[in-house]
Amino acid sequence: MTEIDWSHCEDVERMRGRRSGAPVVEHRRIRADAIIEEFEAGVTPEEIGEEIRDGLGSKRARRIIAYPRTHGPHPQPYA
Protein backbone atom coordinates (compact mmCIF):
# COMPACT_ATOMS: atom_id res chain seq x y z
CA MET A 1 0.00 0.00 0.00
CA THR A 2 1.24 3.49 -0.86
CA GLU A 3 1.89 5.72 2.15
CA ILE A 4 -1.06 8.04 2.70
CA ASP A 5 -0.72 11.49 4.24
CA TRP A 6 -3.56 11.41 6.77
CA SER A 7 -2.64 14.78 8.30
CA HIS A 8 -5.74 16.55 6.94
CA CYS A 9 -8.25 13.79 7.65
CA GLU A 10 -10.56 14.83 10.49
CA ASP A 11 -11.23 11.18 11.38
CA VAL A 12 -7.58 10.16 11.77
CA GLU A 13 -4.92 11.10 14.30
CA ARG A 14 -1.31 10.12 14.90
CA MET A 15 -0.10 9.90 18.47
CA ARG A 16 3.28 8.80 19.71
CA GLY A 17 2.88 5.62 21.74
CA ARG A 18 -0.44 4.64 20.18
CA ARG A 19 -0.04 1.87 17.63
CA SER A 20 3.66 2.76 17.26
CA GLY A 21 2.74 6.22 15.98
CA ALA A 22 0.76 4.83 13.03
CA PRO A 23 -2.26 6.87 11.88
CA VAL A 24 -5.32 5.64 13.77
CA VAL A 25 -9.02 6.44 13.76
CA GLU A 26 -9.54 9.37 16.11
CA HIS A 27 -10.21 8.24 19.70
CA ARG A 28 -9.80 4.59 18.69
CA ARG A 29 -6.90 2.17 18.31
CA ILE A 30 -7.90 1.15 14.79
CA ARG A 31 -5.18 1.72 12.18
CA ALA A 32 -6.52 3.89 9.37
CA ASP A 33 -4.82 1.74 6.75
CA ALA A 34 -6.60 -1.34 8.17
CA ILE A 35 -9.92 0.22 7.15
CA ILE A 36 -8.57 0.72 3.61
CA GLU A 37 -7.19 -2.85 3.47
CA GLU A 38 -10.53 -4.31 4.57
CA PHE A 39 -12.37 -2.30 1.91
CA GLU A 40 -9.90 -3.35 -0.79
CA ALA A 41 -10.46 -6.97 0.29
CA GLY A 42 -14.15 -6.59 -0.59
CA VAL A 43 -15.69 -5.65 2.75
CA THR A 44 -18.37 -2.96 2.50
CA PRO A 45 -18.23 0.27 4.54
CA GLU A 46 -21.37 -0.90 6.36
CA GLU A 47 -19.73 -4.19 7.36
CA ILE A 48 -16.56 -2.38 8.44
CA GLY A 49 -18.38 0.31 10.42
CA GLU A 50 -21.10 -1.75 12.04
CA GLU A 51 -19.79 -5.31 12.29
CA ILE A 52 -16.01 -5.62 12.03
CA ARG A 53 -15.15 -2.32 13.74
CA ASP A 54 -18.17 -2.15 16.04
CA GLY A 55 -19.05 1.42 16.88
CA LEU A 56 -17.02 3.01 14.08
CA GLY A 57 -20.12 3.68 12.01
CA SER A 58 -20.60 3.31 8.29
CA LYS A 59 -20.47 7.08 7.60
CA ARG A 60 -17.10 7.38 9.28
CA ALA A 61 -15.84 4.26 7.49
CA ARG A 62 -16.91 5.79 4.14
CA ARG A 63 -15.09 9.07 4.90
CA ILE A 64 -11.88 7.21 5.77
CA ILE A 65 -12.16 5.05 2.63
CA ALA A 66 -12.77 8.12 0.44
CA TYR A 67 -9.93 10.22 1.90
CA PRO A 68 -6.98 8.65 -0.02
CA ARG A 69 -8.85 9.02 -3.31
CA THR A 70 -9.16 12.75 -2.87
CA HIS A 71 -5.91 13.50 -1.00
CA GLY A 72 -3.04 11.88 -2.81
CA PRO A 73 -1.83 8.79 -4.57
CA HIS A 74 -3.32 5.41 -3.90
CA PRO A 75 -2.20 2.01 -5.16
CA GLN A 76 -3.58 0.55 -8.34
CA PRO A 77 -4.93 -3.00 -7.93
CA TYR A 78 -2.99 -5.74 -9.65
CA ALA A 79 -4.67 -7.20 -12.72
Rosetta silent file (secondary structure, phi, psi, omega in degrees, C-alpha in Angstrom):
SEQUENCE: MTEIDWSHCEDVERMRGRRSGAPVVEHRRIRADAIIEEFEAGVTPEEIGEEIRDGLGSKRARRIIAYPRTHGPHPQPYA
SCORE:     score description
SCORE:     0.000 S_00000001
   1 L     0.000  136.797  176.563    0.000    0.000    0.000 S_00000001
   2 L   -69.075  141.357  177.758    1.237    3.493   -0.860 S_00000001
   3 L   -63.490  130.025 -179.546    1.892    5.722    2.150 S_00000001
   4 L  -105.980  136.432  174.410   -1.062    8.043    2.697 S_00000001
   5 L   -87.472  100.487 -176.985   -0.721   11.495    4.243 S_00000001
   6 L   -87.197    4.467 -170.707   -3.558   11.411    6.767 S_00000001
   7 L   -60.582  -20.269 -179.721   -2.640   14.783    8.301 S_00000001
   8 L  -109.168   11.264  179.433   -5.741   16.546    6.936 S_00000001
   9 L   -90.907  118.455 -177.221   -8.254   13.789    7.650 S_00000001
  10 L   -66.056  -17.340 -178.418  -10.564   14.831   10.486 S_00000001
  11 L   -94.563   -2.795 -174.039  -11.235   11.180   11.378 S_00000001
  12 E  -125.549  141.464  176.377   -7.578   10.164   11.771 S_00000001
  13 E  -134.373  160.957  176.913   -4.915   11.097   14.300 S_00000001
  14 L  -129.107  120.575 -178.344   -1.307   10.119   14.895 S_00000001
  15 L  -130.951  130.262  177.590   -0.096    9.897   18.473 S_00000001
  16 L   -59.164  134.094  178.988    3.280    8.795   19.714 S_00000001
  17 L    90.258  -12.866  176.143    2.879    5.617   21.740 S_00000001
  18 L  -105.527  115.733 -179.388   -0.440    4.637   20.185 S_00000001
  19 H    54.555   41.619  178.815   -0.040    1.867   17.630 S_00000001
  20 H    57.888   28.170  178.506    3.660    2.763   17.259 S_00000001
  21 H    82.208    4.441  178.780    2.740    6.223   15.976 S_00000001
  22 L   -69.084  150.130  176.455    0.758    4.830   13.028 S_00000001
  23 L   -62.156  128.930 -179.734   -2.255    6.870   11.884 S_00000001
  24 E  -127.081  160.066  175.407   -5.324    5.636   13.774 S_00000001
  25 E   -63.738  132.695 -176.217   -9.017    6.442   13.755 S_00000001
  26 L   -52.036  130.434  179.322   -9.536    9.368   16.113 S_00000001
  27 L    66.165   16.248  178.806  -10.208    8.243   19.700 S_00000001
  28 L  -134.559  169.408  176.571   -9.802    4.586   18.686 S_00000001
  29 L  -107.670   28.117 -179.724   -6.903    2.168   18.306 S_00000001
  30 L   -93.791  122.006  176.938   -7.899    1.145   14.790 S_00000001
  31 E   -63.988  133.426  179.737   -5.180    1.718   12.182 S_00000001
  32 H   -60.636  -39.962 -179.327   -6.523    3.893    9.375 S_00000001
  33 H   -68.767  -21.015  176.112   -4.824    1.738    6.751 S_00000001
  34 H   -66.899  -35.939  177.040   -6.598   -1.344    8.173 S_00000001
  35 H   -63.069  -44.844  179.324   -9.919    0.223    7.150 S_00000001
  36 H   -63.584  -45.063 -179.838   -8.575    0.722    3.610 S_00000001
  37 H   -60.930  -41.686  178.903   -7.195   -2.847    3.474 S_00000001
  38 H   -63.649  -42.798  178.568  -10.534   -4.314    4.569 S_00000001
  39 H   -62.940  -44.816  179.945  -12.367   -2.301    1.912 S_00000001
  40 H   -65.579  -21.645  177.377   -9.896   -3.351   -0.788 S_00000001
  41 L   -84.490    0.247  174.994  -10.458   -6.972    0.288 S_00000001
  42 L   103.698    6.803  178.501  -14.146   -6.585   -0.588 S_00000001
  43 L   -84.680  134.712 -178.148  -15.688   -5.652    2.753 S_00000001
  44 L   -76.306  157.742  175.948  -18.374   -2.959    2.498 S_00000001
  45 H   -57.674  -35.132  178.668  -18.228    0.267    4.543 S_00000001
  46 H   -64.805  -43.623  178.120  -21.367   -0.897    6.357 S_00000001
  47 H   -65.058  -41.741  179.456  -19.727   -4.187    7.357 S_00000001
  48 H   -63.811  -49.967 -173.041  -16.560   -2.384    8.443 S_00000001
  49 H   -75.232  -27.338 -174.947  -18.376    0.307   10.424 S_00000001
  50 H  -111.942  -22.732 -176.221  -21.102   -1.748   12.045 S_00000001
  51 H  -115.015  -56.949 -175.671  -19.792   -5.315   12.291 S_00000001
  52 H   -72.263  -46.502 -178.918  -16.012   -5.624   12.028 S_00000001
  53 L  -111.691   63.699 -175.825  -15.154   -2.318   13.744 S_00000001
  54 L   -43.606  125.201  178.876  -18.169   -2.150   16.040 S_00000001
  55 L    93.292  -11.006  178.688  -19.053    1.421   16.881 S_00000001
  56 L   -67.333  -43.557 -178.902  -17.023    3.005   14.077 S_00000001
  57 L    90.685  141.550 -176.882  -20.118    3.679   12.011 S_00000001
  58 H   -69.848  -33.727  178.981  -20.598    3.311    8.286 S_00000001
  59 H   -64.419  -43.726  179.105  -20.472    7.082    7.598 S_00000001
  60 H   -66.857  -40.712  177.068  -17.095    7.379    9.280 S_00000001
  61 H   -59.118  -43.982  179.215  -15.839    4.260    7.487 S_00000001
  62 H   -62.020  -41.591  179.638  -16.912    5.786    4.143 S_00000001
  63 H   -63.338  -41.650 -179.824  -15.095    9.069    4.896 S_00000001
  64 H   -66.896  -40.941  178.772  -11.884    7.207    5.770 S_00000001
  65 H   -64.709  -39.067 -177.507  -12.161    5.052    2.630 S_00000001
  66 H   -74.472  -28.144 -172.868  -12.774    8.123    0.442 S_00000001
  67 H   -53.400  -51.694 -177.995   -9.932   10.215    1.896 S_00000001
  68 H   -61.240  -27.579 -179.452   -6.979    8.645   -0.017 S_00000001
  69 H   -71.320  -25.811 -177.359   -8.846    9.018   -3.309 S_00000001
  70 H  -108.053   -5.626 -175.482   -9.159   12.752   -2.867 S_00000001
  71 L  -131.824   43.424  174.062   -5.912   13.499   -1.004 S_00000001
  72 L   130.283 -178.759 -176.574   -3.042   11.879   -2.806 S_00000001
  73 L   -67.842  148.794  172.905   -1.832    8.785   -4.566 S_00000001
  74 L  -138.235  154.185 -173.961   -3.322    5.407   -3.903 S_00000001
  75 L   -69.345  147.966  174.313   -2.196    2.013   -5.164 S_00000001
  76 L   -90.252  134.925 -179.980   -3.580    0.554   -8.337 S_00000001
  77 L   -66.229  147.636  176.854   -4.927   -2.996   -7.934 S_00000001
  78 L   -72.892  142.254  179.605   -2.989   -5.743   -9.654 S_00000001
  79 L   -81.987    0.000    0.000   -4.665   -7.199  -12.715 S_00000001
